[in-house]
mmCIF file of C-alpha atoms in Angstrom:
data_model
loop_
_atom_site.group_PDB
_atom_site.id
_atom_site.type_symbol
_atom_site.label_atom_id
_atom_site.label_comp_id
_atom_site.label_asym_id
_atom_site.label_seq_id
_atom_site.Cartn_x
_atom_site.Cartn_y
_atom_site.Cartn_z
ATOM 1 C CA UNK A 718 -14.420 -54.366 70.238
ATOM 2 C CA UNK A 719 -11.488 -55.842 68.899
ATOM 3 C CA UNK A 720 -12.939 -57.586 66.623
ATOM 4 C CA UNK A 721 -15.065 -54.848 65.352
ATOM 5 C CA UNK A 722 -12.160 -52.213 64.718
ATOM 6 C CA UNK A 723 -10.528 -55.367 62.530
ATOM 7 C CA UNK A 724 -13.898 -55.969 60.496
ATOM 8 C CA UNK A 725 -13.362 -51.815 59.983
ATOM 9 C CA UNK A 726 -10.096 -51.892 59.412
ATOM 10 C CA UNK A 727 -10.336 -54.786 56.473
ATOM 11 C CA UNK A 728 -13.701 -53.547 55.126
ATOM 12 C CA UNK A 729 -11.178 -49.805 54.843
ATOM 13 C CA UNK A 730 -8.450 -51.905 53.287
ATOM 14 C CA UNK A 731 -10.827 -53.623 50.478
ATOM 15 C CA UNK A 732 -12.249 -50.411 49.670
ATOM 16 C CA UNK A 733 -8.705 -48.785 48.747
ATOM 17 C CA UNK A 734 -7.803 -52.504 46.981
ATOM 18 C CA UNK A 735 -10.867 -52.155 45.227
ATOM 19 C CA UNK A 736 -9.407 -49.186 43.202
ATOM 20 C CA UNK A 737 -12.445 -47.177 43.326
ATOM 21 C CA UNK A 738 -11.786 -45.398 46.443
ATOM 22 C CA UNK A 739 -8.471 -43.217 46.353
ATOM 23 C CA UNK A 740 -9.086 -41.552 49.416
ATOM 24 C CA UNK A 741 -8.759 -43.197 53.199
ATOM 25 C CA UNK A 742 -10.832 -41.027 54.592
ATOM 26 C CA UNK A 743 -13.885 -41.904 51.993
ATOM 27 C CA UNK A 744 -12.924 -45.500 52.657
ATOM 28 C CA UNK A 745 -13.128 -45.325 56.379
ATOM 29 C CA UNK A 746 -16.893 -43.894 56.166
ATOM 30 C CA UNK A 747 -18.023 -46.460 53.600
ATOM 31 C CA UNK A 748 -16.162 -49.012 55.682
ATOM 32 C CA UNK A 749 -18.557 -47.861 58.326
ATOM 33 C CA UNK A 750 -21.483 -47.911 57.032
ATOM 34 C CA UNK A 751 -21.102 -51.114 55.684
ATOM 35 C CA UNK A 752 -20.137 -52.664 58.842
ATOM 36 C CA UNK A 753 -23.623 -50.733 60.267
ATOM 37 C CA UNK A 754 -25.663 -52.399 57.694
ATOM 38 C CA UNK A 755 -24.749 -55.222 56.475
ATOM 39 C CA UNK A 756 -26.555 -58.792 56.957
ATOM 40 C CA UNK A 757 -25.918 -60.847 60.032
ATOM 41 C CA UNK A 758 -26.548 -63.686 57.810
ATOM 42 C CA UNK A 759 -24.884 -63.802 54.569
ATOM 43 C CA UNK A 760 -26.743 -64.278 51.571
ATOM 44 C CA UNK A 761 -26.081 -66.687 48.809
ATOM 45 C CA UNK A 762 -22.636 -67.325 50.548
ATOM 46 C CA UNK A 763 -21.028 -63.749 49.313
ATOM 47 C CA UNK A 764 -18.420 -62.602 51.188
ATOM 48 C CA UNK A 765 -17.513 -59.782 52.665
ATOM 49 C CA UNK A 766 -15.692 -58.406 49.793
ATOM 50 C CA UNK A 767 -18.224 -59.065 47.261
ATOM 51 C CA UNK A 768 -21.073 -57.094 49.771
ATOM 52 C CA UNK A 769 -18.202 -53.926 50.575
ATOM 53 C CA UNK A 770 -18.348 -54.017 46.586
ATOM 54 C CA UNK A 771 -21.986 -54.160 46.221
ATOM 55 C CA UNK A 772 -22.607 -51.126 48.980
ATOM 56 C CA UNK A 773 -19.658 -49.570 46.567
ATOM 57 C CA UNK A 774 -21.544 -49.399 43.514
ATOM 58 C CA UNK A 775 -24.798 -48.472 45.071
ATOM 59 C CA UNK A 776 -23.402 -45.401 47.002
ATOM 60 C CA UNK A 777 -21.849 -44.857 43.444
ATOM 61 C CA UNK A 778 -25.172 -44.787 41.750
ATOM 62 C CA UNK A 779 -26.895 -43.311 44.047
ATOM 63 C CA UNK A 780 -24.207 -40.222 43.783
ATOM 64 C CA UNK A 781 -24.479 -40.431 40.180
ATOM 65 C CA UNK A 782 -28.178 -40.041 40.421
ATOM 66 C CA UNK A 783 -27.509 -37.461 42.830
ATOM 67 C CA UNK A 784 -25.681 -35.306 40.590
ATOM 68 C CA UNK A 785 -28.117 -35.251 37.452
ATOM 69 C CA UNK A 786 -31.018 -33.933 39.678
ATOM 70 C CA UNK A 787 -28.892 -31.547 40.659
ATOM 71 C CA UNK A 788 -27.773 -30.587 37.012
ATOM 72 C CA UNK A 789 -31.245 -30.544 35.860
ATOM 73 C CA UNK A 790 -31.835 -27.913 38.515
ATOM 74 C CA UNK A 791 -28.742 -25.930 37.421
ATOM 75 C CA UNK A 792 -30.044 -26.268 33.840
ATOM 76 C CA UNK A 793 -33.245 -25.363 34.942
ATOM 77 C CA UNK A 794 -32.547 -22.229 36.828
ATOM 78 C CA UNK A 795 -30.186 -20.842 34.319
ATOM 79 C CA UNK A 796 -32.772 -21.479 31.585
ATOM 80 C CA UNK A 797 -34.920 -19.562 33.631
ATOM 81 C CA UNK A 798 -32.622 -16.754 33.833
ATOM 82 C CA UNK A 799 -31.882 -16.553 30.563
ATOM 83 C CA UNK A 800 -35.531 -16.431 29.836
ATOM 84 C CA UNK A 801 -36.176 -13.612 32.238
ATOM 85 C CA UNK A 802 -33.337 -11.701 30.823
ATOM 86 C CA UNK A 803 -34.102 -11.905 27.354
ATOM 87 C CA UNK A 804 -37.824 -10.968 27.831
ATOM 88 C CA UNK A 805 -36.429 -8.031 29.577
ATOM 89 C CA UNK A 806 -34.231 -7.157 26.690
ATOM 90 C CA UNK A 807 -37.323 -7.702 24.397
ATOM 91 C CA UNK A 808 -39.190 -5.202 26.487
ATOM 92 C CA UNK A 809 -36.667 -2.549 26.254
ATOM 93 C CA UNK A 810 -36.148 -2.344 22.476
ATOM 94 C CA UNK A 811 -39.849 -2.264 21.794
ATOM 95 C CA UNK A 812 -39.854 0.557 23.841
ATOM 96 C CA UNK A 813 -37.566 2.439 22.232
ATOM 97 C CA UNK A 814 -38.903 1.281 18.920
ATOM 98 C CA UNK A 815 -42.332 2.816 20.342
ATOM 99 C CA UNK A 816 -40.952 6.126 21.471
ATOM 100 C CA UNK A 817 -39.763 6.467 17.643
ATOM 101 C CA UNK A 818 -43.442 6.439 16.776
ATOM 102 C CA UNK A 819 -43.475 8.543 13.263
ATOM 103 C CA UNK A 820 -45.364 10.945 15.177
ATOM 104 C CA UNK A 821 -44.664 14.045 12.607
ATOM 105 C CA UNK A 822 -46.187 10.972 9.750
ATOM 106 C CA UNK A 823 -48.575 11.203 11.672
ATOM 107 C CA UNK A 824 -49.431 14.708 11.496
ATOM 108 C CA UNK A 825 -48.985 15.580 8.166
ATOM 109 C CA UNK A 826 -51.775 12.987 6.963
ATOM 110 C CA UNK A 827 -53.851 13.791 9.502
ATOM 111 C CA UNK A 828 -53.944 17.777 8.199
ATOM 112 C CA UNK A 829 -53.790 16.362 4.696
ATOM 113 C CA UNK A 830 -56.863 13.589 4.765
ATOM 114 C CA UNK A 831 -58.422 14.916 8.388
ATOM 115 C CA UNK A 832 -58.443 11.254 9.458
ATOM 116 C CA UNK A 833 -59.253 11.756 13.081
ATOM 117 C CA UNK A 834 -62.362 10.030 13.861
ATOM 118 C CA UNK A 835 -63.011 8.880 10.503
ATOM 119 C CA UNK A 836 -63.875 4.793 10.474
ATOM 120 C CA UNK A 837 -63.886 4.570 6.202
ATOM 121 C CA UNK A 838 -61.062 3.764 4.047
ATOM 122 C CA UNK A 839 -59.852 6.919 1.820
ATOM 123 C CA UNK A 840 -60.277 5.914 -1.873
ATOM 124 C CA UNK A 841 -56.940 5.761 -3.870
ATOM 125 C CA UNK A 842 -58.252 8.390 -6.425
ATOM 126 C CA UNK A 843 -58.471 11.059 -3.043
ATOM 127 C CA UNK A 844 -55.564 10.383 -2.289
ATOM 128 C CA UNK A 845 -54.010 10.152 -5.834
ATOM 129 C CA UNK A 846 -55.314 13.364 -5.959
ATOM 130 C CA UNK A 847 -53.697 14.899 -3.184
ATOM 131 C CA UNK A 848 -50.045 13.281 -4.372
ATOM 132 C CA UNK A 849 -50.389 15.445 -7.282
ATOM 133 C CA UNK A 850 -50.836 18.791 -4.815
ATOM 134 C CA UNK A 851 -48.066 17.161 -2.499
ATOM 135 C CA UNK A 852 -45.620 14.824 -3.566
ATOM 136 C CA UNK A 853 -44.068 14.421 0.346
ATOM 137 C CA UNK A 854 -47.700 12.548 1.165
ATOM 138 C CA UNK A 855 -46.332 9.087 -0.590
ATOM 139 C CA UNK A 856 -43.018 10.376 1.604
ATOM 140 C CA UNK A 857 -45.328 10.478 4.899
ATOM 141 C CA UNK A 858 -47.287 7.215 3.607
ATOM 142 C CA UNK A 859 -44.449 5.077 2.947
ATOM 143 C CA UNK A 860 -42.885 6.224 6.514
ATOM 144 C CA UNK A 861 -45.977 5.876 8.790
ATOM 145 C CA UNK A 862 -46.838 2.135 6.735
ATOM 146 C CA UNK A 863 -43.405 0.637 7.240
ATOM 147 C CA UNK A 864 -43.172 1.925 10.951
ATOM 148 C CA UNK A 865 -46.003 -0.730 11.960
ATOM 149 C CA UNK A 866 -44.416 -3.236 9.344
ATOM 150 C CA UNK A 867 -41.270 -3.182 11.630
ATOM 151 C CA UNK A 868 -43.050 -3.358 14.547
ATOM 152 C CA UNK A 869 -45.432 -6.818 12.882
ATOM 153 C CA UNK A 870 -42.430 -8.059 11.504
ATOM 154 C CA UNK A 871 -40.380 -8.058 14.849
ATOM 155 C CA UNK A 872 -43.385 -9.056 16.421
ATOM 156 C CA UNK A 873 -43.342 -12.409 14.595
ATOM 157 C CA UNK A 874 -39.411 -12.922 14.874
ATOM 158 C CA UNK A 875 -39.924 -12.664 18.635
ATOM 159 C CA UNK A 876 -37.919 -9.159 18.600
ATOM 160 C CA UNK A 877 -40.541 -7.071 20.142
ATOM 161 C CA UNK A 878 -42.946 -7.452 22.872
ATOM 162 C CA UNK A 879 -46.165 -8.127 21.244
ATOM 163 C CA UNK A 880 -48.634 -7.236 24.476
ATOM 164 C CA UNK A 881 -46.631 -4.017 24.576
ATOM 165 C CA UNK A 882 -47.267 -2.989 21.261
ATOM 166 C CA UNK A 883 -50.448 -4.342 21.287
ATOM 167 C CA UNK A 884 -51.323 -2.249 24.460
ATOM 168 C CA UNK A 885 -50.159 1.110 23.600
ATOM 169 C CA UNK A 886 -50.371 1.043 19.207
ATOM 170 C CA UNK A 887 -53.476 -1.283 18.664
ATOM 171 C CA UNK A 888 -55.802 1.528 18.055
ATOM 172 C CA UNK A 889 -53.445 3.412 16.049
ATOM 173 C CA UNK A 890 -52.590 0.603 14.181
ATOM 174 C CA UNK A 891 -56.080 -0.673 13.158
ATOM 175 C CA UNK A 892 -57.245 2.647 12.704
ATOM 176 C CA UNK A 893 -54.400 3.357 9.955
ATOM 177 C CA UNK A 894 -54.517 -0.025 8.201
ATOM 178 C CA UNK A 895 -57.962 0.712 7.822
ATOM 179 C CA UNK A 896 -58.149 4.416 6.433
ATOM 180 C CA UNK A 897 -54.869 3.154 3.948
ATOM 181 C CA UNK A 898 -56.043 -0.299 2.952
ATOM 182 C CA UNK A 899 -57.110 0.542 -0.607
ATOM 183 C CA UNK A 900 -53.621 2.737 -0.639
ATOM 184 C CA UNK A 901 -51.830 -0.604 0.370
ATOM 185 C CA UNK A 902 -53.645 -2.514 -2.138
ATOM 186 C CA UNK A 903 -52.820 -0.208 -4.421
ATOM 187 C CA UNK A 904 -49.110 -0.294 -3.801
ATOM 188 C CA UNK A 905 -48.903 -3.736 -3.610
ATOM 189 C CA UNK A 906 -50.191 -3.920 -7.547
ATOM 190 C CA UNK A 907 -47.817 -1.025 -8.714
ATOM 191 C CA UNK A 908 -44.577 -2.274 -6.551
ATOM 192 C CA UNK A 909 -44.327 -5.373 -4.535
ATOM 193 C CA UNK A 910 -47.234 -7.565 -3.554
ATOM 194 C CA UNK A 911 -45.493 -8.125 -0.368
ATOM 195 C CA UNK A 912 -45.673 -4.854 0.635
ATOM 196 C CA UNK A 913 -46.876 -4.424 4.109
ATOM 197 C CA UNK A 914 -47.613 -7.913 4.647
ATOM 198 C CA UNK A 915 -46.807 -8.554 8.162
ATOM 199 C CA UNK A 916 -48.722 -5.047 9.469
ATOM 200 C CA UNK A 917 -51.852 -6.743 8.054
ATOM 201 C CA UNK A 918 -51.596 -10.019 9.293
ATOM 202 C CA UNK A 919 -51.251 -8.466 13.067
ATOM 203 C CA UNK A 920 -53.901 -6.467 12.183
ATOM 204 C CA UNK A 921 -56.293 -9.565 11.353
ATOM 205 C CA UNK A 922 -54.767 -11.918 13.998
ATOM 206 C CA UNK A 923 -55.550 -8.886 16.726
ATOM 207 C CA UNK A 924 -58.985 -8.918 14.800
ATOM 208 C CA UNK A 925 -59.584 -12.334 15.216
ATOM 209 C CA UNK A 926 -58.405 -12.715 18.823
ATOM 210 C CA UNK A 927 -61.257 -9.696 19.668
ATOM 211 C CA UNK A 928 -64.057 -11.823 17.698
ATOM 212 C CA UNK A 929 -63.158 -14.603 19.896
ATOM 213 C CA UNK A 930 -63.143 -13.490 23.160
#
């Protein structure tokens, strides 16, 4: 026994002379262990400092090792998180960008071009026709059109929720592009041949996706 607490004692004091150990009471269970586990025959003649300083630096690595799993975790998890959240976030402003649905836009063409149920595009001399009668339908086009180019163009930036949209505006959507295409054509050659650009390339990507399935 006595010899034991003096292999426990020295093992403790090589540990603190080591310099990697500050604290006796770390020393003491290290000092332990090793005196648990280590060889009753020394190998390749090291001593018993040089094996205290081998079990050192494996404990060490194996700590080190220890605490990038558990970072990875942490990084992990709180990616997670952040993921959930912003998804979340993304949810709520498409719904309020959906609740401001143009609805009164809406309307007006509907009583102007009696759209409901019609599947055809409206030629641009109709509805050149009607601009001359009333001026505020380019006011109601322009409003209803760029309403679903928000919505594409936040759609593609990752802003809004695309299966929400997609869910509750797809018919409306389609069903608009397609009545107003020549209209949007139209525009495109008179003012910018951007115009609209996103709204029609959800349109045929939604297109596409159906075709596929």
């Amino acid at each position: 026994k006595s010899s034991i607490f003096l292999d426990f004692r020295k093992s403790s004091i090589i540990c603190q002379d080591i310099g990697i150990i500050r604290r006796p009471y770390i020393s003491n269970i290290i000092a332990a262990v090793y005196l648990t586990v280590r060889p009753k025959t020394k190998l390749n003649d090291m001593t018993d400092y040089e094996y205290y300083r081998l079990l050192v630096n494996i404990i060490g690595t194996i700590g080190i090792v220890a605490s990038a799993i558990y970072v990875s975790l942490q990084f992990r998890r709180s990616a997670k998180i952040h993921q959930q959240n912003f998804d979340w976030n993304k949810r709520i402003e498409t719904r309020k960008k959906l609740d401001d649905n143009r609805f009164d836009s809406n309307m007006f063409l509907n009583e102007k071009f009696c759209y409901i149920g019609n599947k055809h595009t409206i030629p641009v001399s109709e509805i050149l026709k009607k601009i001359e009668e009333d001026s505020q339908i380019v006011v109601h086009l322009h409003r209803l059109l760029s309403y679903y180019e928000a919505l594409a163009n936040g759609v593609e930036n990752n802003i809004y929720d695309e299966h929400l949209i997609k869910s509750s505006r797809r018919g409306s959507m389609i069903h608009t592009f397609t009545l107003f295409k020549d209209w949007i054509e139209y525009d495109r050659r008179e003012a910018n041949p951007k115009y609209y650009i996103k709204f029609e390339g959800l349109i045929q990507k939604w297109t596409n996706e159906e075709k596929n399935e």
